[in-house]
JSON list of C-alpha atoms in Angstrom, two decimals:
[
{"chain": "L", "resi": 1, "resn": "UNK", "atom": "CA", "xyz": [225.16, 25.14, 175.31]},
{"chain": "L", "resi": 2, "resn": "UNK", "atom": "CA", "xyz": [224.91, 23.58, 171.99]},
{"chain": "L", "resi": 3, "resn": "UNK", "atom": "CA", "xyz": [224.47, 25.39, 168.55]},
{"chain": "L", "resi": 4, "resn": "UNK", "atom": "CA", "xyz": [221.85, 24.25, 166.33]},
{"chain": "L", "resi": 5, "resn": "UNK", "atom": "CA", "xyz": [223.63, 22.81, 163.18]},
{"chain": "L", "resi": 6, "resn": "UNK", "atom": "CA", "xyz": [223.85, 24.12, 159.78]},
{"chain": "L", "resi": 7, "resn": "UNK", "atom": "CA", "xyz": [223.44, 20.94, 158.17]},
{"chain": "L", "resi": 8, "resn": "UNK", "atom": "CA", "xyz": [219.78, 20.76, 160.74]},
{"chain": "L", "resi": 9, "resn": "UNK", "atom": "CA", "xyz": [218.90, 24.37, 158.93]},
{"chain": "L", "resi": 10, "resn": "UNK", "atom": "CA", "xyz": [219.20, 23.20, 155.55]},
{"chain": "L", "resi": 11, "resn": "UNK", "atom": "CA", "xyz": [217.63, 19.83, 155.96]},
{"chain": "L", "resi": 12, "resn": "UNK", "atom": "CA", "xyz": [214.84, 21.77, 157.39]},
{"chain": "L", "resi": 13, "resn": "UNK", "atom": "CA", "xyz": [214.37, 24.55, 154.52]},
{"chain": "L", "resi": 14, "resn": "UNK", "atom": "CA", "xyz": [214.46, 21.59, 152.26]},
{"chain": "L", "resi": 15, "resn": "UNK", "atom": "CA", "xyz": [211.87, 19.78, 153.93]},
{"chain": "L", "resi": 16, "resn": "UNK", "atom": "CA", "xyz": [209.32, 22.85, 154.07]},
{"chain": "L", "resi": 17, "resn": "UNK", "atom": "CA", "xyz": [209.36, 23.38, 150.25]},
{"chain": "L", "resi": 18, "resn": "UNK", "atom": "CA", "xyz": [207.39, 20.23, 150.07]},
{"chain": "L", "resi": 19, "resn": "UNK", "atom": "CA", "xyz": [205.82, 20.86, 153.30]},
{"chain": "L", "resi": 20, "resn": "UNK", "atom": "CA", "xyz": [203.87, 22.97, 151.81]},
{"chain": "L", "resi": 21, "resn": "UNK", "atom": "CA", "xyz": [201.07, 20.81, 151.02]},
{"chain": "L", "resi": 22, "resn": "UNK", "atom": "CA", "xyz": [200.55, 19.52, 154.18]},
{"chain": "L", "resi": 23, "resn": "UNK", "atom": "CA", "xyz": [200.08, 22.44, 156.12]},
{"chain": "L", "resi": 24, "resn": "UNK", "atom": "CA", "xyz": [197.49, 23.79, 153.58]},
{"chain": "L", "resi": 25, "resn": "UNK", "atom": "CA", "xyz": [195.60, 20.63, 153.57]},
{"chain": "L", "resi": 26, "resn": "UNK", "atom": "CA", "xyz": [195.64, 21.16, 157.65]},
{"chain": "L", "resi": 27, "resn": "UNK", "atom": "CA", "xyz": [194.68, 25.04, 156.76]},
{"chain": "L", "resi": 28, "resn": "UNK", "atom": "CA", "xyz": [191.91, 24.19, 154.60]},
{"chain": "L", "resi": 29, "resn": "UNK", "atom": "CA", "xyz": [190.46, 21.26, 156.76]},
{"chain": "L", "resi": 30, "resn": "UNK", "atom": "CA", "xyz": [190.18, 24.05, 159.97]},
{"chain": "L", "resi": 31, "resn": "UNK", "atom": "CA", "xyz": [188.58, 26.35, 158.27]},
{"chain": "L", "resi": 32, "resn": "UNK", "atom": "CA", "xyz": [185.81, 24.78, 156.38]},
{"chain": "L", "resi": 33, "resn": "UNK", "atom": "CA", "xyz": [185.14, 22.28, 159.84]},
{"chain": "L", "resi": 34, "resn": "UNK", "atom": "CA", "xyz": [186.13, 23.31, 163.01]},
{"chain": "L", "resi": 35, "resn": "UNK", "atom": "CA", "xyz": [186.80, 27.03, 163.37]},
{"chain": "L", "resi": 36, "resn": "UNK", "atom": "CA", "xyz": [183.55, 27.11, 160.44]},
{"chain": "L", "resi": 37, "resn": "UNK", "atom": "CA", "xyz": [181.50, 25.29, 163.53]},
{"chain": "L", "resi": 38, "resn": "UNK", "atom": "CA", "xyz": [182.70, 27.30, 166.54]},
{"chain": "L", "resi": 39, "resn": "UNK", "atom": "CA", "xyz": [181.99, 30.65, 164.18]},
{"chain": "L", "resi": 40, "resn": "UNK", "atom": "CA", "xyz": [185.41, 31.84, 163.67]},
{"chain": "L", "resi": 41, "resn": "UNK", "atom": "CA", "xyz": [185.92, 31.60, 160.11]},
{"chain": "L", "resi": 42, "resn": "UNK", "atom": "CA", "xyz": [183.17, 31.32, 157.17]},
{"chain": "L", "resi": 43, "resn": "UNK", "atom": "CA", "xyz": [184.38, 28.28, 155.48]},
{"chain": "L", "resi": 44, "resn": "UNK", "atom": "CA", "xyz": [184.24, 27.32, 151.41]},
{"chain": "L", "resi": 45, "resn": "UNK", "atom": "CA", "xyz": [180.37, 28.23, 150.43]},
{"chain": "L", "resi": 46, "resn": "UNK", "atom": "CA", "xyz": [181.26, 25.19, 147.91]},
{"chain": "L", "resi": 47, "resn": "UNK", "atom": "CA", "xyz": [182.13, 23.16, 149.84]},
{"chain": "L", "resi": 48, "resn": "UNK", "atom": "CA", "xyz": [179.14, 20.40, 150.97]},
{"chain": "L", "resi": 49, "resn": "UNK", "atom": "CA", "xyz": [181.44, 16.90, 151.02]},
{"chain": "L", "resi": 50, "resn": "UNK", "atom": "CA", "xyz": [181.95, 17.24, 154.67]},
{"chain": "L", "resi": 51, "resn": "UNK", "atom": "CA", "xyz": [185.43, 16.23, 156.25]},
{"chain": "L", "resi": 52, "resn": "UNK", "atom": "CA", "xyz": [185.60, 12.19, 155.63]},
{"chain": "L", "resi": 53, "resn": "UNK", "atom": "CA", "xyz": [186.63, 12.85, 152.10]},
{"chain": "L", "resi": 54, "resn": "UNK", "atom": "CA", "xyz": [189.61, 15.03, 153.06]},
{"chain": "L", "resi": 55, "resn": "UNK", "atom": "CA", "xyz": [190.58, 12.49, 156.54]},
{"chain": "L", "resi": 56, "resn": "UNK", "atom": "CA", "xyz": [191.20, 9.73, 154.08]},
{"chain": "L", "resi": 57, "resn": "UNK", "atom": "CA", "xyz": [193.06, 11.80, 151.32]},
{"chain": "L", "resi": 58, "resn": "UNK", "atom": "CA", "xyz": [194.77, 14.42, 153.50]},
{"chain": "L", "resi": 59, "resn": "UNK", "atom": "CA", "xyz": [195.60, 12.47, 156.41]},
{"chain": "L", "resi": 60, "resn": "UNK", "atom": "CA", "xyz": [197.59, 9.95, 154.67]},
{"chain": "L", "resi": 61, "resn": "UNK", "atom": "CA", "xyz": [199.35, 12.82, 153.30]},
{"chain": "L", "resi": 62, "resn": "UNK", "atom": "CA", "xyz": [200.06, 14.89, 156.67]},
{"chain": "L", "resi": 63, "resn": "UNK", "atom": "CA", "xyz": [201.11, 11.78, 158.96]},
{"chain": "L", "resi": 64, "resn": "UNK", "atom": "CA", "xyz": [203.68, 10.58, 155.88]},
{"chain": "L", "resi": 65, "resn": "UNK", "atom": "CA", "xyz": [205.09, 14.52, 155.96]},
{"chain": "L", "resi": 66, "resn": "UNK", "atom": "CA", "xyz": [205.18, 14.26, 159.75]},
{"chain": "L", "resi": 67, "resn": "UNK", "atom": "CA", "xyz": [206.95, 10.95, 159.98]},
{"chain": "L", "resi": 68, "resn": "UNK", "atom": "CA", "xyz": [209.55, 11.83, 157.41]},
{"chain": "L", "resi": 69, "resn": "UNK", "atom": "CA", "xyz": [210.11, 15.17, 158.79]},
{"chain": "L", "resi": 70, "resn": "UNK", "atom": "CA", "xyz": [211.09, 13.20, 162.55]},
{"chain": "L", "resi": 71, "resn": "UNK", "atom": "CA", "xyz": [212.75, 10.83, 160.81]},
{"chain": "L", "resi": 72, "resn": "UNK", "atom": "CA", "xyz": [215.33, 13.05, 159.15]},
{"chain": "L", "resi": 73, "resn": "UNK", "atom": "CA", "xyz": [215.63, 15.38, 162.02]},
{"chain": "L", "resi": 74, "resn": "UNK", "atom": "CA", "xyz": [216.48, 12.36, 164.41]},
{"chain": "L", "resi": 75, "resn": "UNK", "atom": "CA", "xyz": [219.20, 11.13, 162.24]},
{"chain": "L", "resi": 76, "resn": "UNK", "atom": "CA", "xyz": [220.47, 15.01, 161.79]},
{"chain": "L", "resi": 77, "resn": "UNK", "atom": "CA", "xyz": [219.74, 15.76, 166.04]},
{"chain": "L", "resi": 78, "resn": "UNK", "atom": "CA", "xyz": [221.59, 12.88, 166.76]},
{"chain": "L", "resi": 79, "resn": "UNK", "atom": "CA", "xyz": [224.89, 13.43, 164.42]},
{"chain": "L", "resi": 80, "resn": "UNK", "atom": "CA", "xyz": [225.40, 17.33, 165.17]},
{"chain": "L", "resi": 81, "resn": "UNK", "atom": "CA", "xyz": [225.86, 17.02, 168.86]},
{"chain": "L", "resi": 82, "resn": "UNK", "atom": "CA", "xyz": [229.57, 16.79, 169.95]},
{"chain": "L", "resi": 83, "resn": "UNK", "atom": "CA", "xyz": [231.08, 13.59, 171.37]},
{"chain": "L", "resi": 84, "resn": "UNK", "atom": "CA", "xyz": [228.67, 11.76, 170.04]},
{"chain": "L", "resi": 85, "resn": "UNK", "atom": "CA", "xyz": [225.33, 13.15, 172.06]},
{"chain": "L", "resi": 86, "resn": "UNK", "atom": "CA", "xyz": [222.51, 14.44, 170.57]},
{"chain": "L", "resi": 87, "resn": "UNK", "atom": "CA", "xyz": [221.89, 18.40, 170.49]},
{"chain": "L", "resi": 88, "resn": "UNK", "atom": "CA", "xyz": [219.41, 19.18, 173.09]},
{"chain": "L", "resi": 89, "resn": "UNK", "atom": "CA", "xyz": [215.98, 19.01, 172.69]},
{"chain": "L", "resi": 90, "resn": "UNK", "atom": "CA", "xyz": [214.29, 22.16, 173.86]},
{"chain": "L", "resi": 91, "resn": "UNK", "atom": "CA", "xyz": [216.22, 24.37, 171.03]},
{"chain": "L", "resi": 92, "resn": "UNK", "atom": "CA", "xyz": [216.56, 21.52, 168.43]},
{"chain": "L", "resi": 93, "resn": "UNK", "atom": "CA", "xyz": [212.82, 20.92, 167.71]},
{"chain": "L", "resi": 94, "resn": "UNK", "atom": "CA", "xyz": [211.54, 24.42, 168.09]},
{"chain": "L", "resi": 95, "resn": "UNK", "atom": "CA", "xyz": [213.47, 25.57, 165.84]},
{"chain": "L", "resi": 96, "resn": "UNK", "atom": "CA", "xyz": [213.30, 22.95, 163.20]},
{"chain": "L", "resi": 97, "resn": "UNK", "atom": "CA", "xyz": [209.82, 23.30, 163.47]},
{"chain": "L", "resi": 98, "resn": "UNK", "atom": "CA", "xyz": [209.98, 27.31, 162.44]},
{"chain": "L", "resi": 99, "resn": "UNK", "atom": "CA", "xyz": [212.60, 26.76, 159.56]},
{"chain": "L", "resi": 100, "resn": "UNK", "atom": "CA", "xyz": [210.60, 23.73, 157.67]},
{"chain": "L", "resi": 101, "resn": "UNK", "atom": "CA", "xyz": [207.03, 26.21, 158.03]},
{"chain": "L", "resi": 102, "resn": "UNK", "atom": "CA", "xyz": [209.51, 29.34, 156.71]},
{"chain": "L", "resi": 103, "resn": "UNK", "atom": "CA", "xyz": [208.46, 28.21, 153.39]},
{"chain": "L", "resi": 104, "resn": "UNK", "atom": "CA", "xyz": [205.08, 28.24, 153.77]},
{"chain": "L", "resi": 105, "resn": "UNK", "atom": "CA", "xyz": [205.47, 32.06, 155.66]},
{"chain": "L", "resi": 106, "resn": "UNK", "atom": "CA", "xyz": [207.28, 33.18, 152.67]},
{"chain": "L", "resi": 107, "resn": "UNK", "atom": "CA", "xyz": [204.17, 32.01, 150.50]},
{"chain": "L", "resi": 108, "resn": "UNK", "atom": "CA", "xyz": [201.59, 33.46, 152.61]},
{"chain": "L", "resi": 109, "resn": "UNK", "atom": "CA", "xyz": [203.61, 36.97, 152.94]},
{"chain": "L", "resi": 110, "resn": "UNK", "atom": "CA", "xyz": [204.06, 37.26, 148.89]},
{"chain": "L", "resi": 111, "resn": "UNK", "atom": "CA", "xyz": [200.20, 36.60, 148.28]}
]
């Protein structure tokens, strides 16, 4: 079995400090829209734009975050296997996954 890399841990730490944004814009978008519609949540009594406004600012914003994040962990997946294979999928993204949104834990556990 393969190890998950070192270099894959910090590339991911460094890539949830700016993650950040992203994931609240996806935060703030459930709330007020679709959890607010099936009753779970009471969303923003301010706010009365509706959801185009934040699809064509946030979701620029996420999708560029999500295709730089794959794009750096493919080039790091594929250079810390040994003998030149990549490190196996099933551990690799999982964990990449929880690292870059460690950040954003850390954040939500101080407040």
């Amino acid at each position: 079995m393969r190890t998950y890399s070192p270099a894959a841990a910090v590339v991911n730490l460094v890539l949830g400090l700016p993650a950040v944004v992203p994931v609240w814009l996806l935060w703030y978008f459930a709330v007020n829209w679709p959890l607010k519609a099936l009753g779970w949540t009471v969303g923003e009594p301010t706010e009365n734009d509706g959801p185009l406004p934040w699809l064509v600012l946030g979701g620029p914003v996420v999708l560029a975050s999500a295709a730089l994040w794959w794009l750096a962990n493919e080039g790091v997946r594929r250079r810390a296997g040994r003998s030149g294979r990549p490190v196996g999928g099933w551990v690799y993204w999982p964990v990449s996954a929880g690292l870059t949104l460690l950040p954003t834990g850390v954040l939500i556990g101080m407040s």
